[in-house]
Structures are given as structure tokens and as C-alpha cells.
XYZ file of N, CA and C in Angstrom:
669
model
N 22.730 9.461 -1.360
C 23.083 8.023 -1.294
C 23.583 7.900 0.148
N 24.070 9.450 0.367
C 24.512 8.939 2.552
C 23.183 8.896 3.677
N 21.969 9.444 2.291
C 20.575 9.221 3.368
C 20.252 7.781 3.520
N 20.901 7.069 2.851
C 20.122 5.620 2.354
C 20.343 4.350 2.825
N 22.040 4.690 2.622
C 23.072 3.451 2.071
C 23.287 2.993 4.005
N 23.142 3.017 5.388
C 23.411 2.894 5.813
C 23.692 1.702 7.268
N 25.251 2.598 7.467
C 25.923 0.922 8.126
C 25.313 -0.196 8.800
N 23.801 0.687 9.181
C 23.513 -0.509 10.650
C 22.270 -1.437 9.397
N 22.538 -0.358 8.324
C 21.756 -1.933 6.998
C 22.776 -3.048 6.822
N 23.652 -2.130 6.390
C 24.843 -3.175 5.869
C 25.251 -4.310 6.699
N 25.084 -3.875 8.110
C 25.175 -4.525 9.331
C 24.402 -5.999 9.414
N 23.300 -5.842 9.948
C 21.838 -6.182 9.620
C 22.135 -7.122 8.623
N 22.224 -6.956 7.696
C 21.797 -8.039 6.154
C 23.145 -8.718 6.298
N 24.812 -8.522 7.007
C 25.514 -9.658 6.284
C 25.426 -10.039 7.987
N 24.722 -9.700 9.242
C 25.009 -10.915 10.045
C 23.843 -12.280 9.784
N 22.885 -11.007 8.986
C 22.036 -12.719 8.295
C 22.258 -13.294 7.761
N 23.941 -13.219 7.054
C 24.027 -13.901 5.494
C 25.342 -15.004 6.321
N 25.373 -13.957 7.768
C 26.537 -15.278 8.952
C 28.147 -14.918 8.174
N 27.925 -13.723 8.158
C 28.971 -13.414 7.429
C 29.462 -12.339 8.237
N 31.682 -12.681 8.482
C 31.972 -11.918 8.942
C 32.414 -10.051 7.611
N 33.306 -9.867 9.080
C 33.363 -7.959 8.003
C 34.576 -8.782 7.135
N 35.337 -9.385 7.253
C 36.099 -9.802 6.340
C 35.939 -10.892 5.478
N 35.057 -11.486 5.449
C 34.174 -12.558 4.435
C 33.542 -10.995 3.112
N 32.562 -10.761 3.988
C 31.968 -9.415 3.013
C 32.822 -8.613 2.444
N 33.938 -8.207 3.160
C 35.382 -6.966 1.922
C 35.596 -8.220 1.150
N 35.669 -10.143 1.452
C 37.078 -10.439 0.226
C 35.798 -10.871 -0.781
N 34.294 -10.291 -0.394
C 33.788 -10.602 -1.631
C 33.926 -9.365 -2.316
N 33.343 -8.070 -2.006
C 33.235 -7.224 -2.695
C 34.944 -6.662 -3.111
N 35.962 -7.139 -2.987
C 37.219 -6.660 -3.146
C 37.388 -5.203 -2.645
N 37.506 -5.525 -1.163
C 37.541 -4.051 -0.935
C 38.111 -4.626 1.070
N 38.681 -4.007 1.621
C 39.349 -4.160 2.467
C 38.692 -4.756 3.983
N 38.775 -5.611 5.002
C 37.945 -5.673 6.174
C 37.773 -3.898 6.485
N 38.617 -3.344 6.662
C 38.373 -1.942 7.846
C 37.939 -1.124 6.740
N 37.398 -1.305 5.353
C 36.446 -0.509 4.943
C 35.783 -0.624 5.149
N 35.169 -2.175 5.713
C 33.905 -2.755 5.854
C 33.239 -2.322 7.105
N 34.036 -1.736 7.712
C 33.756 -1.694 9.177
C 33.418 -0.255 9.380
N 34.346 0.598 8.710
C 33.649 2.427 7.874
C 32.297 2.527 8.362
N 31.631 1.517 7.466
C 30.619 1.385 6.683
C 29.448 1.437 7.778
N 29.639 0.460 8.361
C 29.137 0.597 9.765
C 29.120 0.830 10.483
N 30.097 1.478 10.513
C 30.429 2.190 12.152
C 30.425 4.382 11.387
N 29.485 4.100 10.441
C 29.210 4.968 9.667
C 30.029 6.093 9.820
N 31.440 5.767 9.220
C 31.910 6.355 9.360
C 32.682 6.621 7.949
N 32.596 5.986 6.818
C 32.074 6.364 5.715
C 30.518 5.733 4.743
N 30.754 5.526 3.095
C 29.979 5.141 2.603
C 30.640 4.145 1.470
N 29.815 3.358 0.617
C 29.514 2.717 0.386
C 29.752 3.625 -1.761
N 30.870 2.871 -1.792
C 30.785 3.843 -3.566
C 29.840 3.412 -4.047
N 29.253 4.997 -4.738
C 28.256 4.269 -5.930
C 28.275 2.849 -6.689
N 29.397 2.332 -7.179
C 29.638 1.595 -8.191
C 29.582 0.393 -7.273
N 29.699 0.326 -6.056
C 29.313 -1.106 -4.930
C 28.007 -1.111 -4.929
N 27.247 -0.507 -5.034
C 26.218 -0.549 -4.757
C 25.291 -1.926 -5.531
N 25.649 -2.009 -6.689
C 24.799 -3.226 -7.205
C 25.921 -4.639 -6.987
N 27.058 -4.139 -6.500
C 27.766 -5.716 -5.950
C 27.074 -6.084 -4.249
N 27.262 -5.220 -3.635
C 26.729 -5.428 -2.570
C 25.345 -6.258 -1.973
N 24.299 -5.977 -3.070
C 23.647 -6.459 -2.726
C 23.053 -7.606 -3.551
N 23.884 -7.790 -4.674
C 23.978 -9.407 -4.574
C 24.489 -10.211 -3.849
N 25.494 -9.342 -2.837
C 25.816 -11.071 -2.139
C 24.820 -10.437 -1.157
N 23.856 -9.723 -1.156
C 22.800 -10.218 -0.144
C 21.679 -10.521 -0.202
N 21.576 -10.467 -2.212
C 20.084 -11.644 -1.802
C 19.133 -10.780 -2.275
N 19.413 -8.980 -2.524
C 18.405 -8.298 -2.222
C 18.207 -7.526 -3.310
N 17.296 -6.197 -4.148
C 17.699 -5.559 -5.348
C 18.127 -4.586 -4.810
N 18.928 -3.773 -5.754
C 19.919 -2.294 -5.073
C 18.910 -1.446 -4.558
N 17.224 -1.593 -5.270
C 16.227 -0.734 -4.962
C 15.640 -0.482 -3.072
N 15.576 -2.436 -2.611
C 15.981 -2.728 -1.552
C 17.029 -1.564 -0.471
N 18.236 -2.100 -1.433
C 19.147 -2.048 -0.455
C 19.259 -0.007 -0.737
N 19.225 1.072 -1.099
C 19.013 2.202 -1.180
C 18.274 2.729 -0.118
N 16.525 1.677 -0.288
C 15.845 2.860 0.910
C 15.771 2.236 1.988
N 16.633 1.097 2.637
C 17.379 1.320 3.852
C 16.866 -0.019 5.045
N 15.537 -1.227 3.895
C 15.305 -1.960 4.643
C 14.796 -3.114 3.754
N 14.553 -4.158 3.827
C 15.004 -5.383 3.116
C 13.479 -5.419 3.506
N 12.988 -6.848 2.142
C 11.730 -6.390 1.782
C 11.860 -8.531 2.306
N 11.172 -9.018 2.982
C 11.512 -10.215 3.021
C 10.295 -11.247 1.312
N 10.555 -12.621 1.504
C 10.119 -12.751 0.565
C 7.942 -13.343 0.482
N 7.304 -12.395 1.367
C 6.104 -13.355 1.552
C 4.879 -13.137 0.577
N 5.497 -13.223 -0.520
C 4.047 -13.330 -1.931
C 4.113 -14.745 -2.349
N 4.599 -15.533 -1.659
C 4.772 -16.580 -2.729
C 3.529 -16.896 -3.296
N 2.379 -16.744 -1.984
C 1.333 -17.272 -1.391
C 0.430 -15.858 -1.543
N 0.954 -14.627 -1.806
C 0.462 -13.523 -1.652
C -1.483 -13.257 -2.649
N -1.965 -12.327 -1.222
C -3.741 -12.633 -1.441
C -4.136 -11.720 -1.252
N -5.386 -10.970 -2.291
C -5.409 -10.058 -2.508
C -5.579 -9.063 -1.603
N -5.982 -10.055 -0.450
C -6.698 -9.115 0.302
C -5.289 -8.517 1.135
N -4.223 -8.437 1.348
C -2.822 -8.159 1.817
C -2.742 -7.036 1.123
N -3.828 -6.473 0.296
C -3.340 -5.189 -1.206
C -2.582 -4.244 -0.253
N -1.448 -3.727 -1.236
C -1.325 -2.219 -0.265
C -1.916 -1.526 -1.506
N -1.596 0.053 -1.167
C -1.919 0.991 -2.077
C -0.467 1.614 -1.491
N 0.198 2.480 -2.856
C 0.726 3.494 -2.984
C 0.018 4.634 -3.728
N 0.357 6.018 -3.273
C 0.106 7.422 -3.882
C 1.210 7.748 -3.513
N 2.144 8.724 -4.797
C 2.075 9.637 -5.723
C 2.121 10.443 -5.152
N 2.884 11.749 -3.702
C 2.525 13.136 -3.568
C 2.537 13.616 -4.493
N 3.446 13.923 -5.296
C 4.339 14.379 -6.455
C 2.505 14.271 -7.382
N 2.588 13.540 -8.614
C 2.231 13.191 -9.661
C 0.394 12.807 -9.536
N 0.506 11.901 -8.055
C -1.075 11.393 -7.613
C -0.789 9.759 -8.558
N -0.320 9.171 -9.077
C -0.504 8.251 -9.508
C -0.644 6.773 -8.594
N -1.620 5.745 -7.961
C -1.810 5.003 -7.733
C -1.184 3.957 -7.845
N -0.570 2.751 -7.256
C -0.609 1.813 -7.337
C -0.078 0.653 -6.589
N -0.408 -0.383 -7.258
C -1.192 -1.735 -6.042
C -0.296 -2.360 -5.832
N 0.116 -3.682 -4.673
C 1.001 -4.466 -4.670
C -0.253 -4.766 -3.996
N 0.191 -6.481 -4.227
C -0.616 -7.453 -3.380
C 0.208 -7.897 -2.047
N 1.671 -7.649 -1.784
C 2.169 -7.858 -0.670
C 3.117 -6.863 -0.102
N 4.748 -7.197 0.568
C 5.582 -5.918 0.384
C 6.243 -6.010 -0.964
N 6.018 -4.155 -0.840
C 6.924 -3.483 -2.319
C 8.326 -2.237 -2.160
N 8.770 -1.995 -2.725
C 10.109 -0.528 -2.508
C 9.549 -0.579 -3.725
N 8.658 0.856 -4.130
C 8.120 1.522 -5.245
C 8.317 3.264 -4.827
N 9.346 3.420 -6.212
C 9.596 4.824 -6.054
C 8.763 5.214 -7.122
N 8.288 6.678 -7.031
C 8.035 7.462 -8.303
C 8.141 8.611 -8.100
N 8.485 9.291 -9.316
C 9.799 10.723 -9.065
C 10.587 10.493 -7.940
N 11.406 9.794 -7.963
C 12.275 10.434 -7.015
C 11.580 10.836 -5.870
N 10.664 9.392 -5.510
C 9.772 9.678 -3.993
C 9.544 8.303 -3.910
N 10.618 7.678 -1.919
C 10.184 6.780 -1.915
C 9.449 6.627 -1.151
N 8.102 5.998 -1.934
C 6.179 5.697 -1.263
C 6.477 4.611 -0.286
N 5.441 5.414 0.522
C 5.089 4.295 2.026
C 3.639 3.516 1.493
N 3.276 2.680 1.907
C 1.639 1.670 1.357
C 0.588 3.423 2.460
N -0.206 3.678 1.690
C -1.269 4.256 2.280
C -1.201 3.254 3.424
N -2.344 4.509 4.665
C -2.244 3.605 5.551
C -4.377 3.518 5.745
N -5.308 2.401 5.691
C -6.531 2.919 5.263
C -7.261 3.426 7.281
N -7.731 4.504 6.986
C -8.861 4.669 7.994
C -10.310 4.379 7.948
N -11.020 3.605 8.383
C -12.533 3.448 8.399
C -13.426 4.798 8.095
N -14.271 4.546 7.369
C -14.820 5.705 6.978
C -15.644 6.517 7.754
N -15.788 8.019 7.160
C -16.567 8.512 8.790
C -17.739 9.458 7.985
N -17.865 10.473 8.658
C -19.086 11.280 8.152
C -18.347 12.142 7.429
N -17.406 12.422 7.259
C -16.462 13.461 6.506
C -16.530 12.191 4.634
N -16.671 11.037 4.534
C -16.156 10.597 3.735
C -17.208 8.928 4.095
N -18.602 9.095 3.776
C -19.934 8.281 3.380
C -19.617 7.591 2.973
N -19.652 6.325 2.463
C -19.561 5.213 1.067
C -21.518 4.474 1.847
N -22.238 4.876 0.134
C -23.362 3.925 0.353
C -22.517 2.540 -0.957
N -23.342 1.694 -0.343
C -22.803 0.299 -0.624
C -24.607 -0.301 -1.036
N -25.089 -0.583 -3.006
C -26.268 -1.300 -3.101
C -25.749 -2.178 -4.099
N -26.734 -2.834 -3.835
C -26.771 -4.231 -4.899
C -27.845 -4.297 -6.011
N -27.273 -4.206 -6.735
C -27.841 -4.309 -8.490
C -27.517 -5.164 -8.975
N -28.394 -6.361 -8.942
C -28.147 -7.051 -9.972
C -26.760 -8.367 -9.219
N -26.321 -8.863 -10.387
C -24.505 -9.302 -9.569
C -23.661 -8.112 -9.698
N -24.041 -6.902 -9.779
C -22.720 -6.209 -9.523
C -23.483 -5.285 -7.696
N -21.868 -4.208 -7.531
C -22.388 -3.376 -6.553
C -22.057 -2.345 -6.799
N -22.884 -1.045 -6.432
C -23.128 0.010 -7.126
C -22.584 1.248 -6.188
N -21.295 1.340 -6.012
C -20.721 1.852 -4.724
C -21.094 3.805 -4.903
N -21.300 4.458 -3.999
C -21.237 5.632 -4.532
C -20.577 6.842 -2.970
N -19.244 7.544 -2.822
C -19.601 8.065 -2.212
C -19.909 9.469 -1.722
N -20.174 10.062 -0.702
C -20.549 11.510 -0.223
C -19.424 12.052 -0.426
N -18.914 12.251 -0.993
C -17.259 13.120 -1.056
C -18.425 14.835 -2.110
N -16.521 15.819 -1.893
C -16.719 16.578 -3.037
C -16.388 16.048 -4.213
N -16.035 16.760 -5.612
C -15.606 16.225 -6.494
C -14.717 18.070 -7.173
N -14.376 18.413 -6.467
C -13.448 19.512 -6.750
C -11.801 19.316 -7.834
N -11.599 20.018 -8.322
C -9.933 20.452 -8.161
C -9.039 20.122 -7.687
N -9.371 20.533 -6.479
C -8.533 20.853 -5.468
C -9.211 19.299 -3.553
N -10.239 18.748 -4.365
C -10.914 17.973 -3.076
C -11.007 16.549 -3.987
N -11.453 15.742 -3.915
C -11.423 14.689 -4.653
C -11.135 12.999 -4.459
N -12.162 12.250 -4.734
C -12.008 10.872 -4.580
C -11.175 10.467 -5.821
N -9.622 10.020 -5.168
C -8.978 9.508 -6.862
C -8.776 8.445 -7.615
N -9.905 6.759 -6.349
C -10.127 6.138 -7.460
C -10.470 5.367 -6.030
N -11.416 3.946 -6.608
C -12.260 2.544 -5.348
C -11.917 1.727 -6.582
N -11.684 0.999 -4.715
C -11.047 -0.412 -5.373
C -12.132 -1.856 -4.684
N -12.482 -2.828 -4.876
C -13.210 -3.470 -4.625
C -11.847 -5.087 -4.608
N -11.672 -5.178 -3.461
C -11.013 -6.578 -2.922
C -11.332 -7.663 -3.008
N -11.001 -8.629 -3.335
C -12.171 -10.460 -3.339
C -10.099 -10.372 -2.669
N -10.810 -12.312 -2.367
C -9.805 -12.641 -2.133
C -8.450 -13.733 -3.527
N -9.140 -13.306 -4.517
C -8.479 -13.414 -5.673
C -8.447 -12.556 -7.014
N -8.923 -11.120 -6.379
C -9.093 -9.720 -7.532
C -9.326 -8.802 -7.028
N -9.166 -7.853 -7.587
C -8.943 -6.023 -7.334
C -9.832 -5.464 -8.808
N -10.621 -5.023 -8.341
C -11.867 -3.933 -9.086
C -11.022 -2.976 -8.997
N -10.649 -2.048 -9.523
C -9.921 -0.414 -9.310
C -10.555 0.562 -10.926
N -11.340 1.557 -10.358
C -11.273 2.271 -10.990
C -11.111 4.093 -10.745
N -10.790 4.595 -11.877
C -9.796 5.859 -10.974
C -10.998 7.207 -11.931
N -11.089 8.012 -10.713
C -11.745 8.972 -10.537
C -11.167 10.102 -10.789
N -11.731 10.934 -11.542
C -11.250 12.267 -11.586
C -12.329 13.878 -11.148
N -11.864 14.491 -11.102
C -12.530 15.629 -10.513
C -13.365 16.296 -10.913
N -14.477 16.654 -10.988
C -15.449 17.191 -11.176
C -16.524 16.041 -11.733
N -16.250 15.372 -11.798
C -17.020 13.653 -12.343
C -17.667 13.880 -11.111
N -18.102 12.039 -11.062
C -18.673 11.316 -9.970
C -18.258 10.704 -9.175
N -18.519 10.995 -7.853
C -17.601 10.128 -7.525
C -18.179 8.515 -6.731
N -18.905 7.631 -7.978
C -19.774 6.304 -7.830
C -18.605 5.280 -9.088
N -18.940 4.013 -7.983
C -17.715 3.154 -9.662
C -19.206 2.215 -9.330
N -19.000 1.249 -10.147
C -19.959 -0.720 -10.145
C -18.411 -1.825 -10.285
N -18.988 -2.775 -9.325
C -18.661 -3.228 -9.494
C -18.766 -4.603 -9.186
N -18.173 -5.825 -9.972
C -19.115 -6.813 -10.274
C -18.778 -7.508 -8.634
N -19.590 -8.511 -8.065
C -19.887 -8.833 -6.424
C -19.023 -10.125 -6.049
N -18.690 -11.286 -7.034
C -17.062 -11.882 -7.450
C -16.444 -11.744 -5.976
N -17.488 -12.683 -4.890
C -16.966 -11.956 -3.464
C -16.081 -10.765 -2.938
N -16.521 -10.043 -3.387
C -16.023 -8.977 -2.856
C -16.105 -9.108 -1.087
N -14.999 -9.009 -0.161
C -15.141 -8.536 0.623
C -14.798 -6.866 1.394
N -13.948 -6.055 0.465
C -13.668 -4.431 1.144
C -13.289 -3.769 0.116
N -13.621 -2.515 0.342
C -13.636 -1.624 -0.466
C -13.165 -0.615 -0.553
N -11.880 -0.132 -0.420
C -11.065 0.722 -0.483
C -11.945 2.285 -1.053
N -11.275 3.114 -0.840
C -11.222 4.827 -1.184
C -10.224 5.699 -1.691
N -9.376 6.931 -1.855
C -8.606 7.505 -2.211
C -8.866 8.760 -2.268
N -9.358 10.026 -0.324
C -9.049 11.288 -0.861
C -7.707 11.838 -1.053
N -7.647 12.784 -1.816
C -6.361 13.731 -2.016
C -6.013 14.227 -1.376
N -6.899 14.972 0.094
C -6.430 15.367 1.050
C -6.395 14.440 2.169
N -7.251 13.448 2.718
C -7.321 12.759 3.598
C -6.966 11.208 3.345
N -6.646 10.685 1.874
C -6.098 9.570 2.318
C -7.092 8.091 2.065
N -5.649 7.623 2.573
C -6.784 5.680 2.507
C -8.365 5.943 3.012
N -9.180 5.115 3.041
C -10.184 4.975 3.535
C -10.956 3.219 2.950
N -11.853 2.650 4.070
C -11.887 1.144 3.533
C -12.820 1.044 4.727
N -13.857 -0.165 4.232
C -15.212 -0.542 4.812
C -15.394 -1.920 4.546
N -15.602 -3.053 5.393
C -15.865 -4.058 4.923
C -17.391 -4.365 4.411
N -17.324 -5.359 3.621
C -18.905 -5.583 2.674
C -19.663 -6.717 3.452
N -21.196 -6.199 3.743
C -21.489 -6.926 4.414
C -22.314 -7.301 3.179
N -22.707 -8.962 2.838
C -23.501 -9.151 2.033
C -24.841 -9.108 2.183
N -25.070 -9.642 3.461
C -26.748 -8.759 3.714
C -26.787 -7.589 3.922
N -26.271 -7.224 3.607
C -26.977 -5.908 4.011
C -26.577 -5.174 2.631
N -25.275 -5.440 1.996
C -25.072 -4.590 0.846
C -25.123 -4.818 -0.586
N -25.589 -5.974 0.415
C -26.126 -6.881 -1.629
C -28.126 -6.477 -1.293
N -28.269 -5.561 -0.321
C -29.363 -5.580 -0.743
C -30.167 -4.791 -1.560
N -31.112 -4.231 -3.036
C -31.680 -3.137 -3.468
C -31.016 -1.738 -3.344
N -31.455 -1.453 -1.837
C -31.370 -0.418 -1.365
C -30.202 0.422 -0.459
N -29.464 1.415 -1.662
C -28.680 1.456 0.070
C -28.751 2.018 1.534
N -28.300 1.780 2.566
C -27.968 2.871 3.047
C -27.522 4.090 3.845
N -28.354 5.190 3.204
C -28.221 6.842 3.003
C -27.463 7.406 4.431
N -28.418 6.529 5.503
C -27.968 7.219 6.631
C -26.879 5.875 7.636
N -25.315 7.063 7.929
C -24.429 5.787 8.312
C -24.478 5.671 9.528
N -25.201 5.869 10.651
C -25.851 5.341 11.985
C -26.560 4.356 11.628
N -27.545 4.454 10.638
C -27.875 3.333 10.228
C -27.250 2.157 9.540
N -26.430 1.982 9.022
C -25.365 1.321 8.034
C -24.614 -0.057 9.725
N -24.250 0.917 9.786
C -23.357 0.808 11.378
C -24.262 -0.305 12.417
N -25.175 0.048 12.446
C -26.017 -0.366 13.711
C -26.301 -1.241 13.291
N -26.442 -1.835 11.670
C -26.808 -3.543 10.790
C -25.692 -4.289 10.827
N -23.758 -3.004 10.583
C -23.150 -4.480 10.672
C -22.689 -5.280 11.900
N -23.229 -4.000 12.940
C -23.133 -4.434 14.453
C -24.368 -5.740 13.994
N -25.256 -5.405 14.678
C -26.012 -6.533 14.238
C -25.459 -7.971 13.277
N -24.905 -7.777 12.419
C -23.912 -8.397 11.761
C -22.902 -9.148 12.420
N -22.118 -8.743 12.790
C -21.587 -8.946 13.751
C -21.159 -9.482 14.694
N -23.242 -10.045 15.127
C -22.784 -10.648 16.718
C -23.524 -11.599 16.039
N -24.450 -11.977 15.427
C -24.844 -13.235 14.648
C -23.438 -13.480 14.412
N -22.922 -13.418 13.110
C -22.133 -14.329 13.221
C -20.847 -14.287 14.321
N -21.058 -14.122 15.057
C -20.091 -14.113 17.242
C -18.940 -13.574 16.206
């Protein structure tokens, strides 16, 4: 517990609530000296106080324990703000539409940071009627593989789980898809923006350099 419930966190939350140490102490039925000890890293709240402390500050126990408050900015959440969390223990993939505090197998997960696709993680997108056929040029061995592919639209997510020794491919309804993500179990999360004028065509651009040139041309036209 002493790794997570820090005095700095308690002080920050107390000041946001505009409470004095004495006022916080009164609400928790402890002395103001006790609160002072917490905030000066000379002691830590007993585990039985975690729920009352969280209740006073209007946050969850999980937020308190992880050491950061999550702002309620998800009321009008947009799928394009999606975050992906992957457990390093079991490989579980979790999606959220915004800020979240997520634990799996006792590990506090941080959102994966997406990188642009590269020569070792090339993705090819082809329009097939009302679908995008997505293929990733990547090994699919038991040790090195793509674990999922996801297509994001402003109002929805389509997600396909992939398995070792299978094919690194998926199909998604076009439905306003703006971005595609995929996760490599060794190298992490990658993403690419979908350009309808390029990706809606019935042939994929198997040359990554050619695709990038087309993307630059599309961006120049759109300004």
C-alpha cells in the first residue's frame, strides 16, 4: 500500500476540495496530526481508511491507490479518444473510450502509446464492397505475433482478436472508419489513419513507400 497512497496525492486531493487538514481529519475521525503525518510522508493511512478517504474526495478506491485522480471527461466521450491497455502477464486487451484506472493480474496498466507503422509492421488496406480488408505483413509465431486489430469510427469500434499461427488479417465494415490499430506482442501498439480515397480502392498498396506518397498527396489536396 505504501507504494501507492502517497502524502502528495492526499494533499493534492484535499486542496482541490478546499479542505484544511483539520477538516479532513474530522471527516475521517482521526487527528489533524495524523493527516499531517500522511502528507509529510511520515506515515500512511490504515487500509481500513482507504474507502472513507476515497468517499470524501469523490473518487474510487482504485484511483486513490493508483496515485492519480481520473477527471470525468468521458461524458461526451468520442471513440477517437480510445485507449488500449494490454496486460503483460496474460495478454488481455482492454479498450476504454477515455481515462480509466485498470488493473489486471495485480498490475496497474497504462495505456499503450501507438506508433506509426514502419517497415517491420506494414499494413495493407483494401476496399472490398462495403468492407476494408486489412492485412499486416508480420510473423504469426507463438513467440511473435499480432494479438488484435481494431478499426475506429467516431461512434464505434470494431475489434478482431488474432492468434499465433493464424493469419494477420481482418475485415471491417467501412462505416466511417478513420483509424486502424494493431498490437504486436513484442513491439507494442501501431496505428494508421485511413484515407478513403486511397484505402477504399479494390487494390491494396503493397509498397509502403508508394502508400506514404499517396498519403502525402491526399494531405496536400485537403490542405
